[in-house]
Amino acid sequence: MTDNIAFDEAMVTAAFEMIAVDGWPRLTVAAAAREAGLDLGRARTRFPTRFCVLRRFGEQADAKALEGTTLEGPVRDRLFDIIMRRIDALQAHRPGLLALFADLPRDPLTALALATLSLRSMAGLLEGAGLQASGLRGGLRAKGLLAVWLATVKAWRDDTSEDLSATMAALDRALNRAEQAENSVSGTSASDQ
């Protein structure tokens, strides 16, 4: 298992380094495997398409976000910590991700697939924070957390500070809006929770 984790991390790192230089449209699984010095046959088995690199990176980011999560403290604080740990995972591949984001408007299929994966990730992060993410209410929560995530990533893209203070401030504002929206839908106030 650890060997697969190391293999996948090397593949993802090489892919994002290549995306940073050449852009998303020019990335191939074979080129990333060669860049990382990985066995091409194994790379093709583990990553049948270049989109699988993005999916695997999302899974890695989710795992990092959920690392050390507890159910102690207010839900809002748990969500803040989880989202910031996921941002930390993005930070490790910042140049490649910024290049990918710049290419997405010209690749609507990849953008749509990423949105679908992101919604699934948000459901997993909600469950990690101790909130139900299934059923109608859970689905709405996942969509709300996706909106929080997108607002945070938008701020992160422009945040060049070492401490990511602008990103954290954007996350705080987005969580406030999401909390207000959920309270208005459920008819509760923050003091009722």
PDB file of N, CA, C and O in Angstrom, residues 13-46:
ATOM      1  N   THR A  13       3.073  14.693  -8.512  1.00  0.00           N
ATOM      2  CA  THR A  13       4.054  15.776  -8.456  1.00  0.00           C
ATOM      3  C   THR A  13       4.629  16.058  -9.841  1.00  0.00           C
ATOM      4  O   THR A  13       4.710  17.218 -10.265  1.00  0.00           O
ATOM      5  N   ALA A  14       5.024  15.017 -10.551  1.00  0.00           N
ATOM      6  CA  ALA A  14       5.576  15.201 -11.898  1.00  0.00           C
ATOM      7  C   ALA A  14       4.544  15.824 -12.828  1.00  0.00           C
ATOM      8  O   ALA A  14       4.870  16.715 -13.620  1.00  0.00           O
ATOM      9  N   ALA A  15       3.305  15.369 -12.731  1.00  0.00           N
ATOM     10  CA  ALA A  15       2.247  15.900 -13.603  1.00  0.00           C
ATOM     11  C   ALA A  15       2.052  17.393 -13.364  1.00  0.00           C
ATOM     12  O   ALA A  15       1.989  18.177 -14.320  1.00  0.00           O
ATOM     13  N   PHE A  16       1.988  17.809 -12.110  1.00  0.00           N
ATOM     14  CA  PHE A  16       1.777  19.237 -11.840  1.00  0.00           C
ATOM     15  C   PHE A  16       2.992  20.080 -12.213  1.00  0.00           C
ATOM     16  O   PHE A  16       2.839  21.225 -12.635  1.00  0.00           O
ATOM     17  N   GLU A  17       4.182  19.507 -12.083  1.00  0.00           N
ATOM     18  CA  GLU A  17       5.365  20.237 -12.549  1.00  0.00           C
ATOM     19  C   GLU A  17       5.302  20.455 -14.056  1.00  0.00           C
ATOM     20  O   GLU A  17       5.643  21.527 -14.560  1.00  0.00           O
ATOM     21  N   MET A  18       4.831  19.451 -14.780  1.00  0.00           N
ATOM     22  CA  MET A  18       4.714  19.568 -16.233  1.00  0.00           C
ATOM     23  C   MET A  18       3.593  20.526 -16.622  1.00  0.00           C
ATOM     24  O   MET A  18       3.733  21.307 -17.562  1.00  0.00           O
ATOM     25  N   ILE A  19       2.471  20.475 -15.903  1.00  0.00           N
ATOM     26  CA  ILE A  19       1.362  21.386 -16.184  1.00  0.00           C
ATOM     27  C   ILE A  19       1.811  22.829 -15.979  1.00  0.00           C
ATOM     28  O   ILE A  19       1.460  23.720 -16.753  1.00  0.00           O
ATOM     29  N   ALA A  20       2.621  23.059 -14.956  1.00  0.00           N
ATOM     30  CA  ALA A  20       3.106  24.413 -14.676  1.00  0.00           C
ATOM     31  C   ALA A  20       3.895  24.975 -15.855  1.00  0.00           C
ATOM     32  O   ALA A  20       3.830  26.173 -16.143  1.00  0.00           O
ATOM     33  N   VAL A  21       4.616  24.127 -16.555  1.00  0.00           N
ATOM     34  CA  VAL A  21       5.466  24.561 -17.668  1.00  0.00           C
ATOM     35  C   VAL A  21       4.722  24.540 -19.005  1.00  0.00           C
ATOM     36  O   VAL A  21       4.767  25.505 -19.775  1.00  0.00           O
ATOM     37  N   ASP A  22       4.024  23.439 -19.272  1.00  0.00           N
ATOM     38  CA  ASP A  22       3.431  23.221 -20.598  1.00  0.00           C
ATOM     39  C   ASP A  22       1.920  23.372 -20.665  1.00  0.00           C
ATOM     40  O   ASP A  22       1.352  23.359 -21.742  1.00  0.00           O
ATOM     41  N   GLY A  23       1.249  23.454 -19.506  1.00  0.00           N
ATOM     42  CA  GLY A  23      -0.206  23.554 -19.477  1.00  0.00           C
ATOM     43  C   GLY A  23      -0.874  22.187 -19.454  1.00  0.00           C
ATOM     44  O   GLY A  23      -0.258  21.165 -19.766  1.00  0.00           O
ATOM     45  N   TRP A  24      -2.131  22.202 -19.071  1.00  0.00           N
ATOM     46  CA  TRP A  24      -2.926  20.974 -18.969  1.00  0.00           C
ATOM     47  C   TRP A  24      -3.104  20.276 -20.314  1.00  0.00           C
ATOM     48  O   TRP A  24      -2.980  19.045 -20.389  1.00  0.00           O
ATOM     49  N   PRO A  25      -3.368  20.980 -21.415  1.00  0.00           N
ATOM     50  CA  PRO A  25      -3.619  20.287 -22.683  1.00  0.00           C
ATOM     51  C   PRO A  25      -2.458  19.414 -23.162  1.00  0.00           C
ATOM     52  O   PRO A  25      -2.680  18.424 -23.854  1.00  0.00           O
ATOM     53  N   ARG A  26      -1.249  19.718 -22.773  1.00  0.00           N
ATOM     54  CA  ARG A  26      -0.082  18.974 -23.263  1.00  0.00           C
ATOM     55  C   ARG A  26       0.333  17.836 -22.339  1.00  0.00           C
ATOM     56  O   ARG A  26       1.238  17.067 -22.676  1.00  0.00           O
ATOM     57  N   LEU A  27      -0.307  17.721 -21.189  1.00  0.00           N
ATOM     58  CA  LEU A  27       0.056  16.657 -20.247  1.00  0.00           C
ATOM     59  C   LEU A  27      -0.388  15.300 -20.782  1.00  0.00           C
ATOM     60  O   LEU A  27      -1.513  15.152 -21.255  1.00  0.00           O
ATOM     61  N   THR A  28       0.490  14.315 -20.690  1.00  0.00           N
ATOM     62  CA  THR A  28       0.118  12.925 -20.959  1.00  0.00           C
ATOM     63  C   THR A  28       0.596  12.075 -19.792  1.00  0.00           C
ATOM     64  O   THR A  28       1.550  12.448 -19.079  1.00  0.00           O
ATOM     65  N   VAL A  29      -0.048  10.940 -19.603  1.00  0.00           N
ATOM     66  CA  VAL A  29       0.354  10.015 -18.542  1.00  0.00           C
ATOM     67  C   VAL A  29       1.780   9.533 -18.804  1.00  0.00           C
ATOM     68  O   VAL A  29       2.600   9.477 -17.895  1.00  0.00           O
ATOM     69  N   ALA A  30       2.090   9.213 -20.049  1.00  0.00           N
ATOM     70  CA  ALA A  30       3.419   8.711 -20.378  1.00  0.00           C
ATOM     71  C   ALA A  30       4.502   9.747 -20.066  1.00  0.00           C
ATOM     72  O   ALA A  30       5.544   9.423 -19.489  1.00  0.00           O
ATOM     73  N   ALA A  31       4.248  10.990 -20.433  1.00  0.00           N
ATOM     74  CA  ALA A  31       5.240  12.038 -20.189  1.00  0.00           C
ATOM     75  C   ALA A  31       5.450  12.252 -18.692  1.00  0.00           C
ATOM     76  O   ALA A  31       6.590  12.418 -18.237  1.00  0.00           O
ATOM     77  N   ALA A  32       4.371  12.243 -17.916  1.00  0.00           N
ATOM     78  CA  ALA A  32       4.502  12.424 -16.464  1.00  0.00           C
ATOM     79  C   ALA A  32       5.250  11.255 -15.831  1.00  0.00           C
ATOM     80  O   ALA A  32       6.089  11.444 -14.950  1.00  0.00           O
ATOM     81  N   ALA A  33       4.966  10.034 -16.296  1.00  0.00           N
ATOM     82  CA  ALA A  33       5.665   8.858 -15.771  1.00  0.00           C
ATOM     83  C   ALA A  33       7.152   8.945 -16.078  1.00  0.00           C
ATOM     84  O   ALA A  33       7.998   8.674 -15.207  1.00  0.00           O
ATOM     85  N   ARG A  34       7.483   9.341 -17.301  1.00  0.00           N
ATOM     86  CA  ARG A  34       8.905   9.483 -17.662  1.00  0.00           C
ATOM     87  C   ARG A  34       9.575  10.565 -16.815  1.00  0.00           C
ATOM     88  O   ARG A  34      10.693  10.387 -16.332  1.00  0.00           O
ATOM     89  N   GLU A  35       8.881  11.688 -16.642  1.00  0.00           N
ATOM     90  CA  GLU A  35       9.425  12.791 -15.835  1.00  0.00           C
ATOM     91  C   GLU A  35       9.716  12.334 -14.410  1.00  0.00           C
ATOM     92  O   GLU A  35      10.710  12.751 -13.802  1.00  0.00           O
ATOM     93  N   ALA A  36       8.858  11.477 -13.876  1.00  0.00           N
ATOM     94  CA  ALA A  36       9.019  10.994 -12.499  1.00  0.00           C
ATOM     95  C   ALA A  36       9.932   9.780 -12.409  1.00  0.00           C
ATOM     96  O   ALA A  36      10.236   9.323 -11.294  1.00  0.00           O
ATOM     97  N   GLY A  37      10.348   9.232 -13.551  1.00  0.00           N
ATOM     98  CA  GLY A  37      11.181   8.028 -13.548  1.00  0.00           C
ATOM     99  C   GLY A  37      10.416   6.790 -13.117  1.00  0.00           C
ATOM    100  O   GLY A  37      10.976   5.884 -12.508  1.00  0.00           O
ATOM    101  N   LEU A  38       9.131   6.746 -13.449  1.00  0.00           N
ATOM    102  CA  LEU A  38       8.265   5.637 -13.043  1.00  0.00           C
ATOM    103  C   LEU A  38       8.055   4.666 -14.195  1.00  0.00           C
ATOM    104  O   LEU A  38       8.130   5.038 -15.371  1.00  0.00           O
ATOM    105  N   ASP A  39       7.750   3.429 -13.845  1.00  0.00           N
ATOM    106  CA  ASP A  39       7.448   2.411 -14.837  1.00  0.00           C
ATOM    107  C   ASP A  39       6.182   2.796 -15.597  1.00  0.00           C
ATOM    108  O   ASP A  39       5.126   3.024 -14.983  1.00  0.00           O
ATOM    109  N   LEU A  40       6.301   2.865 -16.929  1.00  0.00           N
ATOM    110  CA  LEU A  40       5.179   3.320 -17.745  1.00  0.00           C
ATOM    111  C   LEU A  40       3.991   2.364 -17.688  1.00  0.00           C
ATOM    112  O   LEU A  40       2.842   2.798 -17.624  1.00  0.00           O
ATOM    113  N   GLY A  41       4.261   1.065 -17.693  1.00  0.00           N
ATOM    114  CA  GLY A  41       3.158   0.099 -17.621  1.00  0.00           C
ATOM    115  C   GLY A  41       2.351   0.250 -16.343  1.00  0.00           C
ATOM    116  O   GLY A  41       1.117   0.244 -16.366  1.00  0.00           O
ATOM    117  N   ARG A  42       3.049   0.386 -15.244  1.00  0.00           N
ATOM    118  CA  ARG A  42       2.359   0.565 -13.960  1.00  0.00           C
ATOM    119  C   ARG A  42       1.617   1.902 -13.936  1.00  0.00           C
ATOM    120  O   ARG A  42       0.492   1.996 -13.430  1.00  0.00           O
ATOM    121  N   ALA A  43       2.237   2.939 -14.503  1.00  0.00           N
ATOM    122  CA  ALA A  43       1.579   4.248 -14.536  1.00  0.00           C
ATOM    123  C   ALA A  43       0.293   4.181 -15.345  1.00  0.00           C
ATOM    124  O   ALA A  43      -0.733   4.732 -14.937  1.00  0.00           O
ATOM    125  N   ARG A  44       0.325   3.493 -16.485  1.00  0.00           N
ATOM    126  CA  ARG A  44      -0.884   3.387 -17.310  1.00  0.00           C
ATOM    127  C   ARG A  44      -1.967   2.569 -16.607  1.00  0.00           C
ATOM    128  O   ARG A  44      -3.150   2.833 -16.774  1.00  0.00           O
ATOM    129  N   THR A  45      -1.563   1.604 -15.805  1.00  0.00           N
ATOM    130  CA  THR A  45      -2.534   0.807 -15.063  1.00  0.00           C
ATOM    131  C   THR A  45      -3.175   1.643 -13.957  1.00  0.00           C
ATOM    132  O   THR A  45      -4.390   1.623 -13.774  1.00  0.00           O
ATOM    133  N   ARG A  46      -2.361   2.396 -13.244  1.00  0.00           N
ATOM    134  CA  ARG A  46      -2.878   3.189 -12.126  1.00  0.00           C
ATOM    135  C   ARG A  46      -3.536   4.484 -12.590  1.00  0.00           C
ATOM    136  O   ARG A  46      -4.398   5.022 -11.912  1.00  0.00           O
TER     137      ARG A  46
END
